[in-house]
Amino acid sequence: MNAVFYIAAAVAVISTVMVITRLNAIHALLYLIISLLAVAVIFFTLGAAFAAALEVITYAGAIMVLFVFVIMLLNLGPQATAQESQWLSPKSWIGPAILALVLVGELVFIIARGELRAPAAGPVEPRQVGVALYGPYLLGVELASMLLLAGMVGAYHLGREWGMENSRQGDGATGRQGEERLNI
Amino acid sequence: MEYGLLLAGTLFALGLIGVLVRRDIVFILMSLEIMLNATGLAFVTAGARWAQADGQVMYFFILSMAAAEVAVGLALVLRLRRQFKTLDADAASRMHG
């Protein structure tokens, strides 16, 4: 189990270094997803299965998809097709693919050995986490829901203005003042 | 267990380097995600050390905070792109109040 931890940690550090040194945003995003998956494997070896599942579903799934959407929106232009053909070349995805294969190998190794126990103090079951969340931390859960609501309303507000500005560009109206748009 | 905290520190330092070095605002947001993830790793590691659920509860809160932060941050990226026609964070260094 220790070897699995060390290999996953190495994969996480390598892919994170690649994230902050890439020039292309999509390449960096591929490495960032690998980094998050490696941290999920580390959670699994620590006996935190609930955190590992959340990491894969929410971080590597939902949040990274948001990044991909925004980067694709930003790249709308005549050079988009040229970039598309460049992204499909093997040298842009071979690095993340190799690191992902390492993680898959670790996962197969863990499942094949049937050893799901944490090395130190025993796993923390999802049941314990749920009881703690809706017991002593109930107020925190409510606050998190309020935070998510505020984030959703804020993102909707900013994104809606962006769309309206696009449709108004035809008549040359460049209302830069926020107050104007708030009155619409 | 100390190796888990060491890894969390390393990832956090890498994210901090990314925030300080890169000027593309999308990369700054990615580096912020790396830092938040490293913080969550530290919490889960500590929770696993004492076999308590509190570490994963704190990770849950960090996760929801990161989701809200990235939604607003990416909406701001789109606005920055529309208003300044660039992704350079230094282009928006002045507030036009």
Coordinates of N, CA, C and O in Angstrom, one line a residue, chain B residues 36-93:
Chain B
L36 N -6.3 24.8 -3.5 CA -7.4 24.3 -2.7 C -7.4 22.8 -2.5 O -7.7 22.3 -1.4
N37 N -7.0 22.1 -3.6 CA -6.9 20.7 -3.5 C -5.9 20.2 -2.6 O -6.1 19.2 -1.8
A38 N -4.7 20.9 -2.5 CA -3.7 20.5 -1.6 C -4.1 20.7 -0.1 O -3.8 19.9 0.7
T39 N -4.9 21.8 0.1 CA -5.5 22.0 1.4 C -6.4 20.9 1.8 O -6.3 20.4 3.0
G40 N -7.2 20.5 0.9 CA -8.1 19.4 1.2 C -7.4 18.1 1.5 O -7.7 17.3 2.4
L41 N -6.3 17.9 0.7 CA -5.4 16.7 1.0 C -4.9 16.7 2.4 O -4.8 15.7 3.1
A42 N -4.4 17.9 2.8 CA -3.9 18.0 4.2 C -5.0 17.6 5.2 O -4.7 16.9 6.2
F43 N -6.2 18.1 5.0 CA -7.3 17.8 5.9 C -7.6 16.4 6.0 O -7.8 15.8 7.1
V44 N -7.7 15.7 4.8 CA -8.0 14.3 4.7 C -6.9 13.5 5.4 O -7.2 12.5 6.0
T45 N -5.7 13.9 5.1 CA -4.6 13.1 5.7 C -4.6 13.2 7.3 O -4.5 12.2 7.9
A46 N -4.9 14.4 7.8 CA -5.0 14.5 9.2 C -6.2 13.7 9.8 O -6.1 13.0 10.8
G47 N -7.3 13.7 9.0 CA -8.5 13.0 9.5 C -8.2 11.5 9.5 O -8.6 10.7 10.3
A48 N -7.4 11.0 8.5 CA -7.1 9.6 8.4 C -6.1 9.2 9.5 O -6.2 8.1 10.0
R49 N -5.3 10.1 9.9 CA -4.3 9.8 11.0 C -5.0 9.5 12.3 O -4.7 8.6 13.0
W50 N -6.0 10.3 12.6 CA -6.8 10.2 13.9 C -8.0 9.4 13.7 O -8.8 9.3 14.7
A51 N -8.3 8.8 12.5 CA -9.5 8.0 12.2 C -10.8 8.8 12.6 O -11.7 8.2 13.1
Q52 N -10.8 10.1 12.3 CA -12.0 10.9 12.6 C -12.6 11.3 11.2 O -11.9 11.5 10.2
A53 N -13.9 11.6 11.3 CA -14.6 12.0 10.0 C -14.4 13.5 9.8 O -14.8 13.9 8.7
D54 N -13.9 14.3 10.7 CA -13.9 15.7 10.6 C -13.0 16.2 9.4 O -13.3 17.2 8.7
G55 N -12.0 15.4 9.1 CA -11.1 15.8 8.0 C -11.9 15.7 6.7 O -11.8 16.7 5.9
Q56 N -12.7 14.7 6.5 CA -13.4 14.6 5.2 C -14.6 15.6 5.2 O -15.0 16.1 4.2
V57 N -15.1 16.0 6.4 CA -16.2 17.0 6.4 C -15.6 18.3 6.0 O -16.2 19.0 5.2
M58 N -14.4 18.6 6.5 CA -13.7 19.9 6.0 C -13.4 19.8 4.5 O -13.5 20.8 3.8
Y59 N -13.0 18.7 4.1 CA -12.8 18.5 2.6 C -14.1 18.8 1.8 O -14.0 19.4 0.8
F60 N -15.2 18.3 2.3 CA -16.5 18.6 1.7 C -16.7 20.1 1.6 O -17.1 20.6 0.5
F61 N -16.5 20.8 2.7 CA -16.7 22.2 2.7 C -15.7 22.9 1.7 O -16.1 23.9 0.9
I62 N -14.5 22.5 1.7 CA -13.5 23.1 0.7 C -13.9 22.8 -0.7 O -13.8 23.7 -1.6
L63 N -14.5 21.6 -0.9 CA -14.9 21.3 -2.3 C -16.1 22.2 -2.7 O -16.1 22.7 -3.9
S64 N -17.1 22.4 -1.9 CA -18.2 23.3 -2.3 C -17.7 24.7 -2.4 O -18.2 25.4 -3.4
M65 N -16.8 25.1 -1.6 CA -16.2 26.5 -1.8 C -15.5 26.6 -3.1 O -15.6 27.6 -3.8
A66 N -14.7 25.6 -3.5 CA -14.0 25.6 -4.8 C -15.0 25.7 -5.9 O -14.8 26.4 -6.9
A67 N -16.1 24.9 -5.8 CA -17.1 24.9 -6.9 C -17.7 26.3 -7.1 O -17.8 26.8 -8.2
A68 N -18.1 27.0 -6.0 CA -18.6 28.3 -6.1 C -17.6 29.3 -6.6 O -17.9 30.1 -7.5
E69 N -16.3 29.2 -6.1 CA -15.3 30.1 -6.5 C -15.0 30.0 -8.0 O -14.8 31.0 -8.7
V70 N -15.0 28.7 -8.5 CA -14.6 28.6 -9.9 C -15.7 29.0 -10.9 O -15.5 29.5 -12.0
A71 N -17.0 28.9 -10.4 CA -18.1 29.4 -11.2 C -18.0 30.9 -11.4 O -18.1 31.4 -12.5
V72 N -17.9 31.6 -10.3 CA -17.8 33.0 -10.4 C -16.5 33.5 -11.1 O -16.5 34.4 -11.9
G73 N -15.4 32.8 -10.8 CA -14.1 33.1 -11.4 C -14.1 33.0 -12.9 O -13.7 33.8 -13.7
L74 N -14.8 31.9 -13.4 CA -14.8 31.7 -14.9 C -15.8 32.7 -15.5 O -15.5 33.1 -16.7
A75 N -16.8 33.0 -14.8 CA -17.7 34.1 -15.4 C -16.9 35.4 -15.5 O -17.1 36.1 -16.5
L76 N -16.1 35.7 -14.5 CA -15.2 36.9 -14.6 C -14.2 36.8 -15.7 O -13.9 37.8 -16.3
V77 N -13.7 35.6 -16.0 CA -12.8 35.4 -17.1 C -13.5 35.8 -18.4 O -12.9 36.5 -19.3
L78 N -14.7 35.3 -18.6 CA -15.4 35.6 -19.8 C -15.7 37.1 -19.9 O -15.5 37.7 -21.0
R79 N -16.0 37.8 -18.8 CA -16.2 39.3 -18.9 C -14.9 40.0 -19.2 O -14.8 41.0 -19.9
L80 N -13.8 39.5 -18.6 CA -12.5 40.1 -18.9 C -12.1 40.0 -20.3 O -11.6 41.0 -21.0
R81 N -12.4 38.8 -20.9 CA -12.1 38.6 -22.3 C -12.9 39.5 -23.2 O -12.4 40.1 -24.1
R82 N -14.2 39.7 -22.8 CA -15.0 40.6 -23.6 C -14.6 42.0 -23.5 O -14.6 42.8 -24.5
Q83 N -14.3 42.4 -22.3 CA -14.1 43.9 -22.1 C -12.7 44.3 -22.5 O -12.5 45.4 -23.1
F84 N -11.6 43.5 -22.3 CA -10.3 43.9 -22.6 C -9.7 43.2 -23.8 O -8.6 43.4 -24.2
K85 N -10.4 42.2 -24.3 CA -9.9 41.4 -25.5 C -8.6 40.7 -25.2 O -7.8 40.5 -26.1
T86 N -8.4 40.4 -24.0 CA -7.2 39.6 -23.6 C -7.4 38.8 -22.4 O -8.4 39.0 -21.7
L87 N -6.5 37.9 -22.1 CA -6.6 37.1 -20.8 C -5.5 37.5 -19.8 O -5.4 36.8 -18.8
D88 N -4.8 38.6 -20.1 CA -3.7 39.0 -19.3 C -4.3 39.6 -18.0 O -5.2 40.5 -18.1
A89 N -3.9 39.1 -16.8 CA -4.5 39.6 -15.6 C -4.1 41.0 -15.3 O -4.8 41.8 -14.7
D90 N -2.9 41.4 -15.8 CA -2.4 42.8 -15.6 C -3.3 43.8 -16.4 O -3.2 45.0 -16.0
A91 N -4.0 43.4 -17.4 CA -4.8 44.3 -18.1 C -5.9 44.9 -17.3 O -6.4 46.0 -17.5
A92 N -6.3 44.2 -16.2 CA -7.4 44.6 -15.4 C -6.9 45.1 -14.0 O -7.5 44.9 -13.0
S93 N -5.7 45.7 -14.1 CA -5.1 46.1 -12.8 C -5.7 47.4 -12.2 O -5.5 47.7 -11.1

